[in-house]
Amino acid sequence: MKTIIEPFKIKSVEPIRFTTKEERTKLIKDAGYNPFMLRADDVLIDLLTDSGTSAMSSKQWAGIMDGDESYAGSKSFYRFEEAVKKITDMQYIIPTHQGRAAEKILFTIEGGKGKYFPNNTHFDTTRANIEFTGAEAVDILNETGKHPEIRADFKGNMDVQKLDEFINETGKENIPLCMLTITNNSGGGQPVSMQNIREVKEVCNKYGIPLFIDACRFAENAWFIKKREPGFENKSVLQIAQEMFSYADGVTMSAKKDAFANIGGFLAMNNSSLALKCRNLLIVTEGFPTYGGLAGRDLEAVAQGLEEILDEHYLQYRIRSIEYLGEKLVAAGVPIIEPPGGHAIYLDAKRFLSNVPPEQFPGQSIVAELYTVGGIRSVEIGSVMFGKYDKNGSLIPPPMELVRLAIPRRVYTQSHIDYVLEIILEVFNNRRRLKGYKIVYEAPMLRHFTARFEPFN
Ligand SMILES: *Cc1c(COP(=O)(O)O)cnc(C)c1O
């Protein structure tokens, strides 16, 4: 097997600004030890997110020049609509400015007090949009998905039996829809198998509940199915994606992920009366249904991106580049979610920093150190992001304490990744020096974006 190379040439580059460790020690302190509060210019390798950070192709940039900025009926909308329909075969395609705008519209209509929305694992914005309406977001992930050290092919799968029980206990009339997030971002970017999608759909059918797919990384998921699930090795990624969506009644998507766009998203569905309600709300909050909060040029970039994401040379390189970093970390004894998912490496902070309890945010401590030592920006996905308080104000931690290193698409080369590896190993080898943190400011919702921290002495 030869080296799997980046399947692109670099036509345009952006310089990286270098900083010293002394500078970074001060910068991260001033940011309240929260990397969301850093200036991007002070970051050397930015692995905060793979959202909206992709390098666009020359054809996407050409599409941007070619965008039709007509308020209504823009030709760019029709190109976008066709690209989404080709993959999802949904009847109603509603553009939004990003994924959470699609969620906001869907849950404003379907949510409310007394309603429940099951998912394999809700992403943070999905959970927040559901809870904002007074409804409850329920995660029904299969057991292996909750154990970082267990290697399994489809750790994003829903626990189908638990889903069935949950619907039975809760009452189908209280569950407006069920979701599946593919790949499962908050659970490690882990894929969901076709069989699991089929089984979830069967349970939904049994109770007459529509199934929505949170499709942000549908192509990465389809690639995993092709590589790991028997019977799919000779199918194209497009065929696999089409089959995945054939079991869905609706889709939400952030085009900032698997559509290589810097902004954009959509809501798609087959139910005409729901689509009508969504479009009416869209007009109030996003804009006319043929642009939905986007410029015509953005719709072009998304449409072009949706064609490029199906390129199997790209997907092979993409998944291999994450696996490459994962393999080297595992070989050095660094605990990560195994096997690596599609878009990121997730350090298992519980095992990485076993001397720091969840109440002292081990993930946040690693995040601060990765920045200080190497200028790498990552994000905590654990008690900071998903922790709740009980009646007495004690922390209810989520099942896992993770640090996500999300790899932007087509942005960093192998030597950037080798540097990231060196820094993680340095932090890991000095891990006994790391301290826990306390929160000194937090917002009532989505606190991880703006929280401020201080280290314990
Ligand atoms: C990013 C993401 C969203 C939200 O999309 P935005 O474009 O960031 O608003 C929803 N679900 C998943 C799984 C995501 O990764």
GROMACS .gro file of C-alpha atoms and ligand atoms in nm:
model
  472
    1MET     CA    1   0.000   0.000   0.000
    2LYS     CA    2   0.144   0.338  -0.104
    3THR     CA    3   0.114   0.657   0.103
    4ILE     CA    4  -0.231   0.808   0.069
    5ILE     CA    5  -0.160   1.161  -0.049
    6GLU     CA    6  -0.362   1.481  -0.021
    7PRO     CA    7  -0.579   1.460  -0.335
    8PHE     CA    8  -0.534   1.830  -0.418
    9LYS     CA    9  -0.268   2.087  -0.500
   10ILE     CA   10  -0.245   2.412  -0.303
   11LYS     CA   11  -0.317   2.721  -0.512
   12SER     CA   12  -0.359   2.982  -0.241
   13VAL     CA   13  -0.199   2.996   0.104
   14GLU     CA   14  -0.250   3.184   0.428
   15PRO     CA   15   0.051   3.253   0.655
   16ILE     CA   16   0.048   3.132   1.015
   17ARG     CA   17   0.159   3.380   1.285
   18PHE     CA   18   0.406   3.234   1.532
   19THR     CA   19   0.395   3.314   1.904
   20THR     CA   20   0.621   3.221   2.196
   21LYS     CA   21   0.524   3.008   2.493
   22GLU     CA   22   0.559   3.316   2.719
   23GLU     CA   23   0.314   3.508   2.500
   24ARG     CA   24   0.069   3.217   2.498
   25THR     CA   25   0.083   3.177   2.874
   26LYS     CA   26  -0.045   3.533   2.905
   27LEU     CA   27  -0.289   3.512   2.613
   28ILE     CA   28  -0.470   3.204   2.748
   29LYS     CA   29  -0.489   3.357   3.097
   30ASP     CA   30  -0.642   3.675   2.951
   31ALA     CA   31  -0.890   3.454   2.762
   32GLY     CA   32  -1.011   3.307   3.093
   33TYR     CA   33  -0.848   2.977   2.987
   34ASN     CA   34  -1.126   2.942   2.729
   35PRO     CA   35  -0.987   2.903   2.375
   36PHE     CA   36  -1.312   3.038   2.225
   37MET     CA   37  -1.202   3.374   2.369
   38LEU     CA   38  -0.863   3.375   2.191
   39ARG     CA   39  -0.795   3.573   1.877
   40ALA     CA   40  -0.749   3.329   1.589
   41ASP     CA   41  -0.435   3.518   1.494
   42ASP     CA   42  -0.277   3.403   1.819
   43VAL     CA   43  -0.337   3.037   1.728
   44LEU     CA   44  -0.077   2.830   1.542
   45ILE     CA   45  -0.283   2.522   1.448
   46ASP     CA   46  -0.654   2.574   1.486
   47LEU     CA   47  -0.837   2.250   1.566
   48LEU     CA   48  -1.123   2.419   1.748
   49THR     CA   49  -1.371   2.299   1.488
   50ASP     CA   50  -1.410   2.158   1.139
   51SER     CA   51  -1.713   2.384   1.098
   52GLY     CA   52  -1.690   2.649   0.829
   53THR     CA   53  -1.311   2.614   0.831
   54SER     CA   54  -1.269   2.404   0.515
   55ALA     CA   55  -1.049   2.519   0.231
   56MET     CA   56  -1.282   2.579  -0.061
   57SER     CA   57  -1.187   2.451  -0.404
   58SER     CA   58  -1.115   2.664  -0.708
   59LYS     CA   59  -1.452   2.551  -0.844
   60GLN     CA   60  -1.628   2.668  -0.529
   61TRP     CA   61  -1.460   3.007  -0.558
   62ALA     CA   62  -1.558   3.019  -0.925
   63GLY     CA   63  -1.915   2.942  -0.815
   64ILE     CA   64  -1.897   3.234  -0.574
   65MET     CA   65  -1.820   3.468  -0.864
   66ASP     CA   66  -2.105   3.311  -1.055
   67GLY     CA   67  -2.362   3.339  -0.773
   68ASP     CA   68  -2.699   3.486  -0.866
   69GLU     CA   69  -2.799   3.741  -0.604
   70SER     CA   70  -3.164   3.774  -0.708
   71TYR     CA   71  -3.390   3.807  -0.405
   72ALA     CA   72  -3.637   3.549  -0.533
   73GLY     CA   73  -3.593   3.253  -0.764
   74SER     CA   74  -3.213   3.283  -0.794
   75LYS     CA   75  -3.053   3.029  -1.027
   76SER     CA   76  -2.807   2.952  -0.748
   77PHE     CA   77  -3.099   2.832  -0.536
   78TYR     CA   78  -3.209   2.590  -0.805
   79ARG     CA   79  -2.856   2.453  -0.837
   80PHE     CA   80  -2.840   2.414  -0.459
   81GLU     CA   81  -3.184   2.250  -0.445
   82GLU     CA   82  -3.087   2.003  -0.716
   83ALA     CA   83  -2.761   1.912  -0.538
   84VAL     CA   84  -2.943   1.844  -0.209
   85LYS     CA   85  -3.222   1.650  -0.383
   86LYS     CA   86  -2.976   1.430  -0.570
   87ILE     CA   87  -2.832   1.308  -0.239
   88THR     CA   88  -3.135   1.313  -0.006
   89ASP     CA   89  -3.427   1.273  -0.247
   90MET     CA   90  -3.630   1.497  -0.011
   91GLN     CA   91  -3.917   1.688  -0.163
   92TYR     CA   92  -3.887   2.019   0.019
   93ILE     CA   93  -3.544   2.183   0.048
   94ILE     CA   94  -3.520   2.489   0.271
   95PRO     CA   95  -3.189   2.677   0.288
   96THR     CA   96  -3.079   2.826   0.621
   97HIS     CA   97  -2.774   3.029   0.719
   98GLN     CA   98  -2.635   2.736   0.918
   99GLY     CA   99  -2.732   2.411   1.088
  100ARG     CA  100  -2.870   2.558   1.409
  101ALA     CA  101  -3.103   2.785   1.213
  102ALA     CA  102  -3.257   2.473   1.061
  103GLU     CA  103  -3.285   2.327   1.413
  104LYS     CA  104  -3.436   2.647   1.550
  105ILE     CA  105  -3.710   2.642   1.288
  106LEU     CA  106  -3.782   2.271   1.320
  107PHE     CA  107  -3.800   2.269   1.701
  108THR     CA  108  -3.990   2.596   1.729
  109ILE     CA  109  -4.263   2.417   1.534
  110GLU     CA  110  -4.229   2.067   1.681
  111GLY     CA  111  -4.099   2.140   2.032
  112GLY     CA  112  -4.257   2.274   2.349
  113LYS     CA  113  -4.311   2.163   2.707
  114GLY     CA  114  -4.395   1.794   2.749
  115LYS     CA  115  -4.227   1.694   2.419
  116TYR     CA  116  -3.931   1.458   2.393
  117PHE     CA  117  -3.675   1.417   2.115
  118PRO     CA  118  -3.460   1.102   2.115
  119ASN     CA  119  -3.128   1.095   1.927
  120ASN     CA  120  -2.815   0.878   1.935
  121THR     CA  121  -2.645   1.186   2.085
  122HIS     CA  122  -2.774   1.539   2.041
  123PHE     CA  123  -2.514   1.789   1.929
  124ASP     CA  124  -2.487   2.091   2.163
  125THR     CA  125  -2.685   2.331   1.941
  126THR     CA  126  -2.955   2.069   1.877
  127ARG     CA  127  -2.993   2.004   2.248
  128ALA     CA  128  -3.001   2.379   2.319
  129ASN     CA  129  -3.263   2.447   2.052
  130ILE     CA  130  -3.483   2.169   2.191
  131GLU     CA  131  -3.443   2.274   2.554
  132PHE     CA  132  -3.505   2.638   2.463
  133THR     CA  133  -3.862   2.542   2.367
  134GLY     CA  134  -3.913   2.365   2.702
  135ALA     CA  135  -3.889   2.019   2.543
  136GLU     CA  136  -3.643   1.747   2.642
  137ALA     CA  137  -3.349   1.617   2.439
  138VAL     CA  138  -3.281   1.250   2.514
  139ASP     CA  139  -2.963   1.062   2.418
  140ILE     CA  140  -3.007   0.689   2.352
  141LEU     CA  141  -2.657   0.585   2.246
  142ASN     CA  142  -2.561   0.216   2.238
  143GLU     CA  143  -2.343   0.106   2.529
  144THR     CA  144  -2.013   0.061   2.338
  145GLY     CA  145  -2.037   0.422   2.222
  146LYS     CA  146  -1.993   0.534   2.584
  147HIS     CA  147  -1.662   0.352   2.631
  148PRO     CA  148  -1.369   0.528   2.462
  149GLU     CA  149  -1.142   0.225   2.495
  150ILE     CA  150  -1.372  -0.028   2.323
  151ARG     CA  151  -1.296  -0.064   1.952
  152ALA     CA  152  -1.609  -0.122   1.746
  153ASP     CA  153  -1.709  -0.033   1.391
  154PHE     CA  154  -2.027   0.165   1.456
  155LYS     CA  155  -2.006   0.329   1.793
  156GLY     CA  156  -2.252   0.600   1.685
  157ASN     CA  157  -2.543   0.352   1.672
  158MET     CA  158  -2.865   0.418   1.858
  159ASP     CA  159  -2.967   0.157   2.116
  160VAL     CA  160  -3.274   0.039   1.929
  161GLN     CA  161  -3.425  -0.161   2.211
  162LYS     CA  162  -3.391   0.129   2.454
  163LEU     CA  163  -3.548   0.357   2.194
  164ASP     CA  164  -3.847   0.125   2.169
  165GLU     CA  165  -3.881   0.115   2.548
  166PHE     CA  166  -3.841   0.490   2.572
  167ILE     CA  167  -4.120   0.552   2.321
  168ASN     CA  168  -4.340   0.303   2.502
  169GLU     CA  169  -4.290   0.472   2.838
  170THR     CA  170  -4.306   0.830   2.712
  171GLY     CA  171  -4.599   0.789   2.474
  172LYS     CA  172  -4.565   0.831   2.099
  173GLU     CA  173  -4.793   1.137   2.111
  174ASN     CA  174  -4.520   1.317   2.310
  175ILE     CA  175  -4.246   1.244   2.057
  176PRO     CA  176  -4.288   1.460   1.747
  177LEU     CA  177  -3.981   1.313   1.581
  178CYS     CA  178  -3.674   1.097   1.639
  179MET     CA  179  -3.326   1.196   1.521
  180LEU     CA  180  -3.004   1.022   1.424
  181THR     CA  181  -2.683   1.225   1.411
  182ILE     CA  182  -2.442   1.093   1.150
  183THR     CA  183  -2.163   1.081   1.226
  184ASN     CA  184  -2.215   1.121   1.600
  185ASN     CA  185  -2.017   1.439   1.664
  186SER     CA  186  -2.054   1.466   2.041
  187GLY     CA  187  -1.986   1.094   2.078
  188GLY     CA  188  -1.653   1.099   1.897
  189GLY     CA  189  -1.745   1.142   1.531
  190GLN     CA  190  -1.842   0.776   1.531
  191PRO     CA  191  -2.043   0.635   1.241
  192VAL     CA  192  -2.392   0.484   1.240
  193SER     CA  193  -2.441   0.164   1.040
  194MET     CA  194  -2.698   0.123   0.765
  195GLN     CA  195  -2.848  -0.161   0.962
  196ASN     CA  196  -2.893   0.065   1.264
  197ILE     CA  197  -3.057   0.333   1.050
  198ARG     CA  198  -3.296   0.066   0.914
  199GLU     CA  199  -3.376  -0.064   1.262
  200VAL     CA  200  -3.434   0.284   1.404
  201LYS     CA  201  -3.666   0.351   1.111
  202GLU     CA  202  -3.858   0.029   1.185
  203VAL     CA  203  -3.913   0.133   1.546
  204CYS     CA  204  -4.020   0.481   1.433
  205ASN     CA  205  -4.261   0.325   1.182
  206LYS     CA  206  -4.410   0.103   1.449
  207TYR     CA  207  -4.519   0.412   1.641
  208GLY     CA  208  -4.576   0.646   1.346
  209ILE     CA  209  -4.289   0.879   1.447
  210PRO     CA  210  -4.095   1.056   1.169
  211LEU     CA  211  -3.717   1.005   1.154
  212PHE     CA  212  -3.491   1.305   1.094
  213ILE     CA  213  -3.122   1.275   1.013
  214ASP     CA  214  -2.875   1.535   1.140
  215ALA     CA  215  -2.661   1.495   0.830
  216CYS     CA  216  -2.364   1.725   0.894
  217ARG     CA  217  -2.111   1.449   0.816
  218PHE     CA  218  -2.319   1.217   0.599
  219ALA     CA  219  -2.038   1.153   0.349
  220GLU     CA  220  -1.785   1.056   0.616
  221ASN     CA  221  -2.053   0.824   0.757
  222ALA     CA  222  -2.118   0.675   0.414
  223TRP     CA  223  -1.745   0.612   0.369
  224PHE     CA  224  -1.731   0.419   0.698
  225ILE     CA  225  -2.028   0.210   0.584
  226LYS     CA  226  -1.851   0.135   0.257
  227LYS     CA  227  -1.534   0.029   0.438
  228ARG     CA  228  -1.685  -0.153   0.737
  229GLU     CA  229  -2.034  -0.285   0.668
  230PRO     CA  230  -2.072  -0.607   0.468
  231GLY     CA  231  -2.257  -0.565   0.140
  232PHE     CA  232  -2.153  -0.204   0.075
  233GLU     CA  233  -1.795  -0.244  -0.045
  234ASN     CA  234  -1.892  -0.217  -0.412
  235LYS     CA  235  -2.150   0.059  -0.376
  236SER     CA  236  -2.057   0.420  -0.445
  237VAL     CA  237  -2.063   0.671  -0.160
  238LEU     CA  238  -2.349   0.847  -0.339
  239GLN     CA  239  -2.552   0.525  -0.350
  240ILE     CA  240  -2.484   0.462   0.017
  241ALA     CA  241  -2.582   0.819   0.111
  242GLN     CA  242  -2.899   0.786  -0.095
  243GLU     CA  243  -2.992   0.469   0.087
  244MET     CA  244  -2.924   0.631   0.426
  245PHE     CA  245  -3.158   0.917   0.344
  246SER     CA  246  -3.420   0.684   0.197
  247TYR     CA  247  -3.507   0.584   0.555
  248ALA     CA  248  -3.548   0.945   0.669
  249ASP     CA  249  -3.851   1.171   0.665
  250GLY     CA  250  -3.642   1.482   0.706
  251VAL     CA  251  -3.288   1.617   0.729
  252THR     CA  252  -3.111   1.902   0.908
  253MET     CA  253  -2.764   1.988   0.791
  254SER     CA  254  -2.486   2.234   0.852
  255ALA     CA  255  -2.316   2.290   0.516
  256LYS     CA  256  -2.014   2.411   0.714
  257LYS     CA  257  -1.912   2.047   0.758
  258ASP     CA  258  -1.945   1.799   0.473
  259ALA     CA  259  -2.033   2.061   0.212
  260PHE     CA  260  -1.695   2.242   0.244
  261ALA     CA  261  -1.873   2.576   0.278
  262ASN     CA  262  -1.778   2.860   0.510
  263ILE     CA  263  -2.145   2.921   0.588
  264GLY     CA  264  -2.478   2.757   0.509
  265GLY     CA  265  -2.717   2.482   0.600
  266PHE     CA  266  -3.057   2.341   0.518
  267LEU     CA  267  -3.370   2.173   0.635
  268ALA     CA  268  -3.526   1.913   0.407
  269MET     CA  269  -3.838   1.701   0.443
  270ASN     CA  270  -4.114   1.515   0.267
  271ASN     CA  271  -4.410   1.635   0.475
  272SER     CA  272  -4.577   1.920   0.284
  273SER     CA  273  -4.769   2.074   0.574
  274LEU     CA  274  -4.458   2.077   0.795
  275ALA     CA  275  -4.259   2.227   0.507
  276LEU     CA  276  -4.517   2.503   0.473
  277LYS     CA  277  -4.490   2.590   0.842
  278CYS     CA  278  -4.112   2.583   0.824
  279ARG     CA  279  -4.104   2.811   0.522
  280ASN     CA  280  -4.339   3.057   0.687
  281LEU     CA  281  -4.116   3.074   0.992
  282LEU     CA  282  -3.809   3.091   0.767
  283ILE     CA  283  -3.945   3.409   0.611
  284VAL     CA  284  -3.967   3.569   0.956
  285THR     CA  285  -3.626   3.460   1.081
  286GLU     CA  286  -3.398   3.381   0.786
  287GLY     CA  287  -3.536   3.522   0.464
  288PHE     CA  288  -3.724   3.430   0.150
  289PRO     CA  289  -3.733   3.051   0.085
  290THR     CA  290  -3.500   3.069  -0.216
  291TYR     CA  291  -3.213   3.214  -0.014
  292GLY     CA  292  -3.288   3.148   0.355
  293GLY     CA  293  -3.029   3.369   0.519
  294LEU     CA  294  -2.762   3.305   0.256
  295ALA     CA  295  -2.624   3.497  -0.038
  296GLY     CA  296  -2.665   3.338  -0.381
  297ARG     CA  297  -2.288   3.286  -0.390
  298ASP     CA  298  -2.306   3.080  -0.068
  299LEU     CA  299  -2.569   2.855  -0.225
  300GLU     CA  300  -2.330   2.798  -0.518
  301ALA     CA  301  -2.045   2.708  -0.283
  302VAL     CA  302  -2.265   2.458  -0.098
  303ALA     CA  303  -2.394   2.301  -0.422
  304GLN     CA  304  -2.040   2.259  -0.555
  305GLY     CA  305  -1.918   2.130  -0.217
  306LEU     CA  306  -2.189   1.864  -0.210
  307GLU     CA  307  -2.053   1.729  -0.539
  308GLU     CA  308  -1.691   1.731  -0.419
  309ILE     CA  309  -1.758   1.559  -0.088
  310LEU     CA  310  -1.864   1.243  -0.273
  311ASP     CA  311  -1.516   1.206  -0.427
  312GLU     CA  312  -1.387   0.878  -0.290
  313HIS     CA  313  -1.020   0.977  -0.320
  314TYR     CA  314  -1.101   1.269  -0.096
  315LEU     CA  315  -1.287   1.056   0.159
  316GLN     CA  316  -1.013   0.795   0.165
  317TYR     CA  317  -0.755   1.066   0.237
  318ARG     CA  318  -0.982   1.240   0.488
  319ILE     CA  319  -1.053   0.937   0.702
  320ARG     CA  320  -0.693   0.812   0.670
  321SER     CA  321  -0.551   1.146   0.786
  322ILE     CA  322  -0.750   1.127   1.110
  323GLU     CA  323  -0.660   0.760   1.155
  324TYR     CA  324  -0.290   0.845   1.104
  325LEU     CA  325  -0.288   1.081   1.402
  326GLY     CA  326  -0.494   0.835   1.605
  327GLU     CA  327  -0.260   0.540   1.537
  328LYS     CA  328   0.047   0.733   1.650
  329LEU     CA  329  -0.125   0.853   1.968
  330VAL     CA  330  -0.240   0.502   2.058
  331ALA     CA  331   0.110   0.364   1.990
  332ALA     CA  332   0.246   0.621   2.241
  333GLY     CA  333  -0.012   0.519   2.501
  334VAL     CA  334  -0.225   0.836   2.479
  335PRO     CA  335  -0.589   0.749   2.561
  336ILE     CA  336  -0.828   0.847   2.282
  337ILE     CA  337  -1.168   0.737   2.160
  338GLU     CA  338  -1.094   0.427   1.959
  339PRO     CA  339  -1.114   0.376   1.674
  340PRO     CA  340  -1.084   0.742   1.561
  341GLY     CA  341  -1.399   0.893   1.412
  342GLY     CA  342  -1.439   1.080   1.087
  343HIS     CA  343  -1.347   1.439   1.156
  344ALA     CA  344  -1.154   1.458   1.479
  345ILE     CA  345  -0.941   1.292   1.741
  346TYR     CA  346  -1.099   1.287   2.083
  347LEU     CA  347  -0.861   1.260   2.377
  348ASP     CA  348  -1.011   1.070   2.668
  349ALA     CA  349  -0.950   1.327   2.941
  350LYS     CA  350  -1.066   1.094   3.219
  351ARG     CA  351  -0.779   0.854   3.155
  352PHE     CA  352  -0.536   1.122   3.029
  353LEU     CA  353  -0.569   1.327   3.350
  354SER     CA  354  -0.691   1.071   3.600
  355ASN     CA  355  -0.578   1.290   3.892
  356VAL     CA  356  -0.826   1.568   3.803
  357PRO     CA  357  -1.193   1.485   3.884
  358PRO     CA  358  -1.481   1.585   3.650
  359GLU     CA  359  -1.577   1.871   3.888
  360GLN     CA  360  -1.240   2.026   3.805
  361PHE     CA  361  -1.277   1.990   3.430
  362PRO     CA  362  -0.985   1.770   3.319
  363GLY     CA  363  -1.066   1.837   2.953
  364GLN     CA  364  -1.040   2.213   3.001
  365SER     CA  365  -0.704   2.168   3.167
  366ILE     CA  366  -0.568   1.974   2.867
  367VAL     CA  367  -0.714   2.230   2.626
  368ALA     CA  368  -0.537   2.516   2.807
  369GLU     CA  369  -0.208   2.324   2.811
  370LEU     CA  370  -0.217   2.228   2.441
  371TYR     CA  371  -0.248   2.596   2.361
  372THR     CA  372   0.022   2.709   2.603
  373VAL     CA  373   0.275   2.446   2.498
  374GLY     CA  374   0.213   2.438   2.125
  375GLY     CA  375  -0.034   2.707   2.017
  376ILE     CA  376  -0.289   2.438   1.930
  377ARG     CA  377  -0.653   2.526   1.981
  378SER     CA  378  -0.888   2.241   2.076
  379VAL     CA  379  -1.219   2.219   2.260
  380GLU     CA  380  -1.348   2.046   2.572
  381ILE     CA  381  -1.645   1.816   2.518
  382GLY     CA  382  -1.729   1.701   2.868
  383SER     CA  383  -1.850   1.855   3.189
  384VAL     CA  384  -1.794   2.211   3.066
  385MET     CA  385  -2.001   2.159   2.753
  386PHE     CA  386  -2.265   1.914   2.878
  387GLY     CA  387  -2.246   1.920   3.260
  388LYS     CA  388  -2.566   2.000   3.450
  389TYR     CA  389  -2.635   2.089   3.811
  390ASP     CA  390  -2.855   1.895   4.050
  391LYS     CA  391  -3.082   2.057   4.310
  392ASN     CA  392  -2.790   2.110   4.545
  393GLY     CA  393  -2.574   2.270   4.280
  394SER     CA  394  -2.346   1.968   4.240
  395LEU     CA  395  -2.222   1.876   3.897
  396ILE     CA  396  -2.398   1.598   3.704
  397PRO     CA  397  -2.122   1.501   3.461
  398PRO     CA  398  -2.190   1.355   3.113
  399PRO     CA  399  -2.068   0.997   3.047
  400MET     CA  400  -1.737   1.108   2.891
  401GLU     CA  401  -1.477   1.381   2.947
  402LEU     CA  402  -1.323   1.452   2.607
  403VAL     CA  403  -1.096   1.697   2.429
  404ARG     CA  404  -1.176   1.727   2.060
  405LEU     CA  405  -0.911   1.806   1.803
  406ALA     CA  406  -1.123   1.866   1.493
  407ILE     CA  407  -0.938   1.862   1.164
  408PRO     CA  408  -1.052   2.127   0.914
  409ARG     CA  409  -1.107   1.983   0.566
  410ARG     CA  410  -0.823   2.024   0.311
  411VAL     CA  411  -0.645   2.282   0.533
  412TYR     CA  412  -0.351   2.118   0.712
  413THR     CA  413  -0.083   1.892   0.566
  414GLN     CA  414   0.082   1.587   0.717
  415SER     CA  415   0.366   1.792   0.873
  416HIS     CA  416   0.112   2.008   1.056
  417ILE     CA  417  -0.038   1.688   1.194
  418ASP     CA  418   0.307   1.554   1.291
  419TYR     CA  419   0.363   1.876   1.487
  420VAL     CA  420   0.026   1.833   1.662
  421LEU     CA  421   0.134   1.482   1.758
  422GLU     CA  422   0.461   1.609   1.909
  423ILE     CA  423   0.276   1.865   2.121
  424ILE     CA  424   0.016   1.617   2.247
  425LEU     CA  425   0.296   1.379   2.348
  426GLU     CA  426   0.479   1.657   2.531
  427VAL     CA  427   0.162   1.749   2.723
  428PHE     CA  428   0.091   1.383   2.793
  429ASN     CA  429   0.441   1.317   2.927
  430ASN     CA  430   0.406   1.612   3.166
  431ARG     CA  431   0.044   1.542   3.257
  432ARG     CA  432   0.108   1.502   3.631
  433ARG     CA  433   0.190   1.872   3.649
  434LEU     CA  434  -0.154   1.977   3.517
  435LYS     CA  435  -0.410   2.131   3.751
  436GLY     CA  436  -0.786   2.132   3.768
  437TYR     CA  437  -0.992   2.442   3.689
  438LYS     CA  438  -1.296   2.618   3.833
  439ILE     CA  439  -1.556   2.821   3.647
  440VAL     CA  440  -1.564   3.189   3.746
  441TYR     CA  441  -1.825   3.299   3.489
  442GLU     CA  442  -2.088   3.104   3.293
  443ALA     CA  443  -2.386   3.194   3.073
  444PRO     CA  444  -2.720   3.018   3.133
  445MET     CA  445  -2.707   2.824   2.801
  446LEU     CA  446  -2.421   2.689   2.588
  447ARG     CA  447  -2.185   2.804   2.861
  448HIS     CA  448  -1.873   2.655   2.701
  449PHE     CA  449  -1.859   2.932   2.442
  450THR     CA  450  -1.811   3.217   2.689
  451ALA     CA  451  -1.723   3.063   3.027
  452ARG     CA  452  -1.416   3.190   3.211
  453PHE     CA  453  -1.193   2.968   3.422
  454GLU     CA  454  -0.918   2.986   3.682
  455PRO     CA  455  -0.675   2.708   3.770
  456PHE     CA  456  -0.665   2.558   4.119
  457ASN     CA  457  -0.334   2.616   4.290
  458LIG     C1  458  -2.222   2.173   1.358
  458LIG     C2  459  -2.332   2.085   1.391
  458LIG     C3  460  -2.463   2.134   1.405
  458LIG     C4  461  -2.496   2.282   1.400
  458LIG     O1  462  -2.457   2.344   1.281
  458LIG     P1  463  -2.405   2.497   1.277
  458LIG     O2  464  -2.382   2.520   1.134
  458LIG     O3  465  -2.282   2.505   1.361
  458LIG     O4  466  -2.514   2.582   1.333
  458LIG     C5  467  -2.563   2.043   1.430
  458LIG     N1  468  -2.538   1.912   1.443
  458LIG     C6  469  -2.414   1.861   1.432
  458LIG     C7  470  -2.391   1.714   1.444
  458LIG     C8  471  -2.306   1.946   1.406
  458LIG     O5  472  -2.184   1.894   1.396
   0.00000   0.00000   0.00000
